Coordinates of C-alpha atoms and ligand atoms in Angstrom, one line a residue:
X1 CA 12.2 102.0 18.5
X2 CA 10.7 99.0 19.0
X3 CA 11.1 97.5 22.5
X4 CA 12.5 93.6 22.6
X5 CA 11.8 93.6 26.7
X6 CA 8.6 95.5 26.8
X7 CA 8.3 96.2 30.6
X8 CA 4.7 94.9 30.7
X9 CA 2.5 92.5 28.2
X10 CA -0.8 92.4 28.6
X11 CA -1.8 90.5 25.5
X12 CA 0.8 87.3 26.4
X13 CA -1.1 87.0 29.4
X14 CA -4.6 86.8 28.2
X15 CA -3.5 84.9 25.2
X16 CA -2.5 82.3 28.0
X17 CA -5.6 82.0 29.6
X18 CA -7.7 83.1 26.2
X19 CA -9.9 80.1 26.4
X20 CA -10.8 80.9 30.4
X21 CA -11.4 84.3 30.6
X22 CA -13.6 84.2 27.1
X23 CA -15.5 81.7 28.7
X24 CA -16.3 83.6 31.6
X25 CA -16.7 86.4 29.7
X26 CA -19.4 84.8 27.2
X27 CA -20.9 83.3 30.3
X28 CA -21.7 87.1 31.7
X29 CA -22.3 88.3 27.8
X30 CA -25.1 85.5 27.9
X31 CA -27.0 85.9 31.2
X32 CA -27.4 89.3 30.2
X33 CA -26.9 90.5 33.6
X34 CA -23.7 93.1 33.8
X35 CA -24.5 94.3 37.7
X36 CA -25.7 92.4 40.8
X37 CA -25.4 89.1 39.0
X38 CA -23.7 86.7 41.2
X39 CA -20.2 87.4 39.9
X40 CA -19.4 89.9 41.9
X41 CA -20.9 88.2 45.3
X42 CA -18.6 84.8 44.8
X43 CA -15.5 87.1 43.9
X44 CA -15.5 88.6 46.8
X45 CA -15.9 85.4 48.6
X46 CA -13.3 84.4 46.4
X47 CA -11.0 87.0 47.2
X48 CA -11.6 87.0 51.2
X49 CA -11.1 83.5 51.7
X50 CA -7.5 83.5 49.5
X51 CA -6.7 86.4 52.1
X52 CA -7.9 84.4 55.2
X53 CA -10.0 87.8 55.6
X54 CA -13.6 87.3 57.1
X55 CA -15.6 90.3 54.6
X56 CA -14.5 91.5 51.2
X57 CA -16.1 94.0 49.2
X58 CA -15.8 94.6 45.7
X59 CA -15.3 98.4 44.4
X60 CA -14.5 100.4 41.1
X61 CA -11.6 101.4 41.5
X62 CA -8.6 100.9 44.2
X63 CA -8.8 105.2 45.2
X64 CA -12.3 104.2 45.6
X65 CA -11.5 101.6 48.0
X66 CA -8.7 103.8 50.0
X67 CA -11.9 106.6 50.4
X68 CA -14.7 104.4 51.3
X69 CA -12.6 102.6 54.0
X70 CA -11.3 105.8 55.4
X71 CA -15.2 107.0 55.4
X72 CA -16.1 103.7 57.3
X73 CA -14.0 104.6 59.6
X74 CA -14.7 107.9 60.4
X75 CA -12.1 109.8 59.1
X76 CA -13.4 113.1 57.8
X77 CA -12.9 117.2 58.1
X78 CA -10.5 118.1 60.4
X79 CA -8.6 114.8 60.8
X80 CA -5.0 113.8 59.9
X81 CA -4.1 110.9 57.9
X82 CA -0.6 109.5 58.0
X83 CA 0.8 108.1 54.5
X84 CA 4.4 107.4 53.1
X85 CA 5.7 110.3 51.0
X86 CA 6.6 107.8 48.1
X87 CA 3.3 106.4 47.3
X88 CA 1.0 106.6 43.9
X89 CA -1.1 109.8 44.5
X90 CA -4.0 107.9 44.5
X91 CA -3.4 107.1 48.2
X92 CA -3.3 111.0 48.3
X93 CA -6.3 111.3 46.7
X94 CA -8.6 109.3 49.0
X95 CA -7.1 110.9 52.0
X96 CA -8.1 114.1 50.5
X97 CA -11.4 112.8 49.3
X98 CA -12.7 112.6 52.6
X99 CA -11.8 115.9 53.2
X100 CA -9.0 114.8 56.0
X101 CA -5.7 116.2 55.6
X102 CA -2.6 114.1 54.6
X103 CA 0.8 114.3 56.9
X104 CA 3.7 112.1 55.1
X105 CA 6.7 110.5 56.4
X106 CA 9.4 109.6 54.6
X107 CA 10.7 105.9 53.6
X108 CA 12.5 103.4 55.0
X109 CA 15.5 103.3 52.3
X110 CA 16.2 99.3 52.4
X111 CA 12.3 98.7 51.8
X112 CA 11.0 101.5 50.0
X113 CA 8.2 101.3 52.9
X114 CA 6.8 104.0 55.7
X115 CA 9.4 104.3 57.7
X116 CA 7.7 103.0 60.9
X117 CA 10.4 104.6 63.7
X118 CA 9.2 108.3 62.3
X119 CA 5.8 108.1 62.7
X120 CA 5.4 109.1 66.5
X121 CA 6.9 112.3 65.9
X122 CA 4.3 113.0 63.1
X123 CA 1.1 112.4 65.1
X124 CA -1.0 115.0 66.4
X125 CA -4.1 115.2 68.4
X126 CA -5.8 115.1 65.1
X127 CA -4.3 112.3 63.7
X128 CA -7.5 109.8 63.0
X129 CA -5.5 107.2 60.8
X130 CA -2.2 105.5 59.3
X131 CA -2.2 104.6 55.9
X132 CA 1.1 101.8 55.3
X133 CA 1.1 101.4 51.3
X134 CA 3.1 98.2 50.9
X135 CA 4.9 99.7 48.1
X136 CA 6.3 97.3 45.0
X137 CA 4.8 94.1 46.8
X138 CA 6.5 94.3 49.9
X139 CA 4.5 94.6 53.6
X140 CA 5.3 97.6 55.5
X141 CA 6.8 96.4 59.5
X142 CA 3.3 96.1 60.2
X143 CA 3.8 94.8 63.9
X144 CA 5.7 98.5 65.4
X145 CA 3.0 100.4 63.8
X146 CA 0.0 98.0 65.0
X147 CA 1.7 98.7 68.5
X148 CA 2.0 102.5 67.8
X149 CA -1.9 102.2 66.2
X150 CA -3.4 100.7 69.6
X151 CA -2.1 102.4 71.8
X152 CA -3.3 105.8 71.0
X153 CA -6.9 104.6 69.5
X154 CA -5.6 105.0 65.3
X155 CA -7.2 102.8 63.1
X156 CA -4.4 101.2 60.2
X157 CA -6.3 101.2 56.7
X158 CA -3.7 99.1 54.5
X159 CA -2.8 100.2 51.1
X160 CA -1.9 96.9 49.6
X161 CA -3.1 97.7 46.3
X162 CA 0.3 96.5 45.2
X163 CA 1.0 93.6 47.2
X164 CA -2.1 90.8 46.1
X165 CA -0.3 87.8 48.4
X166 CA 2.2 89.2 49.8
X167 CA 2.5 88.1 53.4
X168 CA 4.3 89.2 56.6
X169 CA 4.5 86.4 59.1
X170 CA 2.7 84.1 57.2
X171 CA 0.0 86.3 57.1
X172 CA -1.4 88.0 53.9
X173 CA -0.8 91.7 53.9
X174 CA -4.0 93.6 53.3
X175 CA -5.4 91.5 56.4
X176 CA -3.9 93.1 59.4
X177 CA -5.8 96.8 59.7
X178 CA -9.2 97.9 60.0
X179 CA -9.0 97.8 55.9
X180 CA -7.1 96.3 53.6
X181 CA -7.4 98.1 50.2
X182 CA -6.4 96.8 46.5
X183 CA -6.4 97.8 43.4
X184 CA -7.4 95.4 40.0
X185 CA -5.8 98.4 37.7
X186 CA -4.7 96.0 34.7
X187 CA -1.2 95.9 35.5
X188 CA -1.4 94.8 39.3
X189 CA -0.6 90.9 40.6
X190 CA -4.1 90.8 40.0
X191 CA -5.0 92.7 37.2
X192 CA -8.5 93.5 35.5
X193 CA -9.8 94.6 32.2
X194 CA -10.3 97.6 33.2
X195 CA -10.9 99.1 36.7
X196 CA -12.1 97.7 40.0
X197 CA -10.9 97.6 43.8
X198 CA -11.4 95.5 46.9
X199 CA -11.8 96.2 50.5
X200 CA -11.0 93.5 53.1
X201 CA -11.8 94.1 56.7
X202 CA -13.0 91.6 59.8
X203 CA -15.4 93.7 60.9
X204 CA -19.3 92.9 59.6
X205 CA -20.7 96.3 60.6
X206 CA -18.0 98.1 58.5
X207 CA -18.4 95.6 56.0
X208 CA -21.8 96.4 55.8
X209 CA -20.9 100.4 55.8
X210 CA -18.7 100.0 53.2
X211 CA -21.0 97.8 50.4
X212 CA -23.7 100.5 51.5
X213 CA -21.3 103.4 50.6
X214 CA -20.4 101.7 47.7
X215 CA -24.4 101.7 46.0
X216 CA -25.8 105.1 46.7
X217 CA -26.8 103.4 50.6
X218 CA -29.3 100.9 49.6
X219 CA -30.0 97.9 51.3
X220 CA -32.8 97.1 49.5
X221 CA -33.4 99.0 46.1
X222 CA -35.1 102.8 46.4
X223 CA -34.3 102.8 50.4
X224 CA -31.6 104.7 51.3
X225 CA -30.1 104.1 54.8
X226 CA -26.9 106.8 54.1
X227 CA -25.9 108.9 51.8
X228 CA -23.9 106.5 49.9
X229 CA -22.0 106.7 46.2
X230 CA -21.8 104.7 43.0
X231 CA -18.7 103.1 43.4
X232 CA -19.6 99.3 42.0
X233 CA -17.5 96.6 40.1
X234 CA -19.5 95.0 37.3
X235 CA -19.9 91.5 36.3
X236 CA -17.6 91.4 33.5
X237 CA -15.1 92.7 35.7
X238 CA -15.9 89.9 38.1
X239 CA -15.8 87.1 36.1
X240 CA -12.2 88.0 34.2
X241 CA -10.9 88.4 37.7
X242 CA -12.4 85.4 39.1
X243 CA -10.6 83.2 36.6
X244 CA -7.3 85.3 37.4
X245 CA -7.2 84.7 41.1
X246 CA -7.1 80.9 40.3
X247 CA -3.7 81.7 38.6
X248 CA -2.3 84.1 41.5
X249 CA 0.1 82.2 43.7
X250 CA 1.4 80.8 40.5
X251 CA 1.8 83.8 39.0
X252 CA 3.6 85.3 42.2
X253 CA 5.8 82.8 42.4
X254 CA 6.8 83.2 38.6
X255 CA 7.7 87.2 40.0
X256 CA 9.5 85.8 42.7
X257 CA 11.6 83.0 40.1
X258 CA 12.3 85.8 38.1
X259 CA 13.3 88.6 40.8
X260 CA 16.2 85.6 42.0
X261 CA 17.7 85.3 38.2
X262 CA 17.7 89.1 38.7
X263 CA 19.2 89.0 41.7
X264 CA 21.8 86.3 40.7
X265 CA 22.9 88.2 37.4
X266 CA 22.8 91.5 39.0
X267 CA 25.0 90.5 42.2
X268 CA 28.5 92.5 42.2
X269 CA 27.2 94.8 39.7
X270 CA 27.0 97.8 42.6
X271 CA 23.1 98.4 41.2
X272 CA 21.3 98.6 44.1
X273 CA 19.2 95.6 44.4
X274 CA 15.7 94.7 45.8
X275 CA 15.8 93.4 49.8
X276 CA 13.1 91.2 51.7
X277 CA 13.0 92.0 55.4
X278 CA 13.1 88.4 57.4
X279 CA 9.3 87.5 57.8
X280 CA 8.2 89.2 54.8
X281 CA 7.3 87.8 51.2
X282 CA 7.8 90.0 48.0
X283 CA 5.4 89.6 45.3
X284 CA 7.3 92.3 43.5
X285 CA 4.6 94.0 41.4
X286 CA 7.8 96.1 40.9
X287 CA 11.1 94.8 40.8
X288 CA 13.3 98.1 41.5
X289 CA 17.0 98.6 41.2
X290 CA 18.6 101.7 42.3
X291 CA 21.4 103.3 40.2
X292 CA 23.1 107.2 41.0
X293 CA 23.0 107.3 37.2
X294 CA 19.6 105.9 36.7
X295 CA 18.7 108.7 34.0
X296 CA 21.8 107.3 31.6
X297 CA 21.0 103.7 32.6
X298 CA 17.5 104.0 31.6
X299 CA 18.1 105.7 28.0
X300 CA 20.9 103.1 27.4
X301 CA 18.6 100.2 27.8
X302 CA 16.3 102.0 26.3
X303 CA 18.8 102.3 23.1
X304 CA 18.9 98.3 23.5
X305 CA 14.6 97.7 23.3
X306 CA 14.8 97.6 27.2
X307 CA 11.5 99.2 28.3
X308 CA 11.8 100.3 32.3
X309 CA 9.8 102.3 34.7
X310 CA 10.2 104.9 37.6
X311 CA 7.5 104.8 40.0
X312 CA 7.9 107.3 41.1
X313 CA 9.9 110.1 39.8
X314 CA 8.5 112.7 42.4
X315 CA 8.2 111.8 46.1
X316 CA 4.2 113.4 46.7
X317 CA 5.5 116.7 48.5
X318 CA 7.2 117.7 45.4
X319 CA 4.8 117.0 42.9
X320 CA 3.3 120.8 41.7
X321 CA -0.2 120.0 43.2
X322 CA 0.9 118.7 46.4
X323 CA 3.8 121.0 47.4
X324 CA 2.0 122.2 50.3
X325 CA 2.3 119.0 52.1
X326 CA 6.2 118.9 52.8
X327 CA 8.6 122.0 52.9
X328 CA 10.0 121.6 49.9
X329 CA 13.0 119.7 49.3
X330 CA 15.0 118.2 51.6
X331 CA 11.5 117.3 54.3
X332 CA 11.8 113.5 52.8
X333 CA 15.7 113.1 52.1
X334 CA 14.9 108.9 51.8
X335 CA 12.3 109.3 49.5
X336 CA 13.9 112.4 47.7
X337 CA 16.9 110.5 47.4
X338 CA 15.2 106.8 46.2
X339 CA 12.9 109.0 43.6
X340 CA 16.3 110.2 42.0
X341 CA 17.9 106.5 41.7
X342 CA 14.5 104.2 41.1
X343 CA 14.6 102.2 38.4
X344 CA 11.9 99.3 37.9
X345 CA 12.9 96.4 35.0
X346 CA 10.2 94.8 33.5
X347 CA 8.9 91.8 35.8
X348 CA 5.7 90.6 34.8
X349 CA 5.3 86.7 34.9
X350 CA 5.0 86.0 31.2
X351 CA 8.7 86.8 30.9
X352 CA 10.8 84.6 30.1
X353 CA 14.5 84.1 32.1
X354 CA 16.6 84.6 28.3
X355 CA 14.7 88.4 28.9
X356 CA 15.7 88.3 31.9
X357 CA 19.7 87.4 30.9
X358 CA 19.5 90.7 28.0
X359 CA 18.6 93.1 30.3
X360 CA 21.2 92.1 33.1
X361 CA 23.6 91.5 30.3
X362 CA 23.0 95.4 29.0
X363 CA 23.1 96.5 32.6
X364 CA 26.4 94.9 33.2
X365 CA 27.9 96.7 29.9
X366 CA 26.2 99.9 31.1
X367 CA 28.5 99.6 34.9
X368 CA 31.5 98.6 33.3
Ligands
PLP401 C1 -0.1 102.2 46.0 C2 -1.3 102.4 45.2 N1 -2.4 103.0 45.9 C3 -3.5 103.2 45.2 C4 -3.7 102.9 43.9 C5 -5.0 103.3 43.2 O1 -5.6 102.2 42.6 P1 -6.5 102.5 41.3 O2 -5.6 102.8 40.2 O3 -7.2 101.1 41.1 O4 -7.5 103.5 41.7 C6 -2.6 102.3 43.2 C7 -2.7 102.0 41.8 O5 -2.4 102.6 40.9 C8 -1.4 102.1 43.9 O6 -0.3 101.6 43.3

């Protein structure tokens, strides 16, 4: 069946802003440089000053930045890594990748965030790291865990690969650890064409480590000071994303317009909707309802064109290839429990408020 509210639209959104990104994209086509042209380098001063962060450094992939951070700062063998149990598996991933192990905590239910008040009992004398993902768009309670962080020597490597603006205390998440990490997978706030990450940090010397990882550890080319990777965004890459941060805020703020008319229509309905802790913006890369029935809810919008998402169906410990990392279930009743009810509607900022109105209107027919 055709879908009437895809849940996202990637060819509305470059159709928009078709005559800026093709110029950009000519632009790189016709210097005939595609690496280490200049795009790359004002992106990332781009992207650090729009965080208020003093170094950014552009990568391939968002798992790519996760893993080089957590190599800059010495996480490796042996170590323990502390993540949310409702996460993309790509945070898992780059914990992994470094050869550290990762220890999960479950969620706090209102945020869908690491539940902050569980993570002293889960550290060890091997814990290295904490890894907050700011899950949908909205910051983990960064303060507790910056407390919990310094006084026991832990660095915080951010995973705001879905929460591009987002801010806790006026301050934009991705800025507050050692690293902040994000992702430019084409669906993201800030989307690419493709793949490419950034890593944030105020530190020069693990700036410096990290842009060395991130090109096989040259400096200057054919000398290399560590045994580095390739793990470089391109120009093209650059440039479409260079013209997308100018639109960022206005595009958040579209999210946010659109995750109030949800909020309004949806009220009284007893679907579970989406909270803001006080001192926290939303950007709401996801805008996630919670339903006991979400199965039936999902195949009768589905029967109305209503395209939805679950992210994520599986809480990490009980995915096949990671059951080794809880005791099965029941070791993360919040996430266990939010992974069953989840429900994202489509959000993305080219939608329109009548959208909006059909999918609230099919929801409300669905409850009653
Ligand atoms: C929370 C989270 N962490 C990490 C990643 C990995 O980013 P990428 O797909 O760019 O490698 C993603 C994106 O899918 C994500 O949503």
């Amino acid at each position: 069946m055709r879908m009437v509210v895809p849940f996202v639209d990637l060819r509305t959104q470059y159709h928009q802003l078709k005559t800026e990104i093709d110029r950009a994209i000519q632009d790189v086509l016709d210097s005939g440089v595609f690496l280490f042209g200049g795009q790359v380098e004002v992106f990332e001063k781009e992207f650090a000053a729009y965080l208020g962060a003093p170094h950014a450094v552009a990568v391939s992939s968002g798992t790519e930045a996760l893993r080089l951070a957590l190599l800059a700062a010495g996480v490796g063998p042996g170590d323990e890594v502390l993540t949310t149990a409702l996460t993309a598996v790509a945070t898992v991933v780059a914990i992994e990748g470094v050869g550290a192990r990762a220890i999960l905590v479950d969620i706090d239910p209102a945020t869908y965030t690491l539940d902050v008040s569980q993570v002293e009992a889960r550290l060890t004398s091997q814990t290295k790291a904490i890894v907050p993902v700011h899950l949908y768009g909205h910051p983990t309670d960064l303060q507790p865990l910056l407390d919990i962080a310094n006084s026991r020597a832990l660095e915080i490597i951010e995973d705001a690969c879905q929460a591009h603006g987002a801010t806790y205390y006026n301050t934009k998440a991705g800025s507050f650890g050692l690293f902040g990490c994000f992702s430019f997978y084409p669906t993201k706030n800030l989307g690419g064409y493709g793949d490419g990450g950034m890593i944030v940090t105020g530190s020069a010397d693990h700036a410096e480590q990290v842009r060395l990882l991130r090109n096989y550890g040259e400096r200057e080319r054919f000398t290399h000071y560590l045994r580095g990777f390739n793990s470089r965004m391109d120009e093209l890459q650059a440039a479409v994303l260079r013209v997308k941060l100018g639109h960022l805020d206005a595009s958040n703020a579209q999210r946010r317009l659109l995750a109030r008319a949800y909020d309004n229509q949806l009220k009284g309905t007893g679907v579970k909707l989406p909270v803001e802790r006080p001192g926290s913006t939303h950007v709401y890369c996801s805008y996630v309802i919670r339903h006991p029935s979400r199965d039936r809810l999902r195949e009768w919008l589905a029967g109305r064109g209503i395209d939805t998402g679950v992210q994520y169906p599986r809480p990490i410990h009980l995915q096949p290839a990671y059951s080794d990392l809880g005791a099965g279930p029941g070791s993360f009743p919040a996430a266990e429990e939010a992974a069953s009810e989840i429900l994202s509607l489509p959000i993305f900022p080219e939608r329109d408020k009548s959208q909006v109105a059909m999918v609230c209107d099919a929801i409300r027919a669905f409850v009653a």
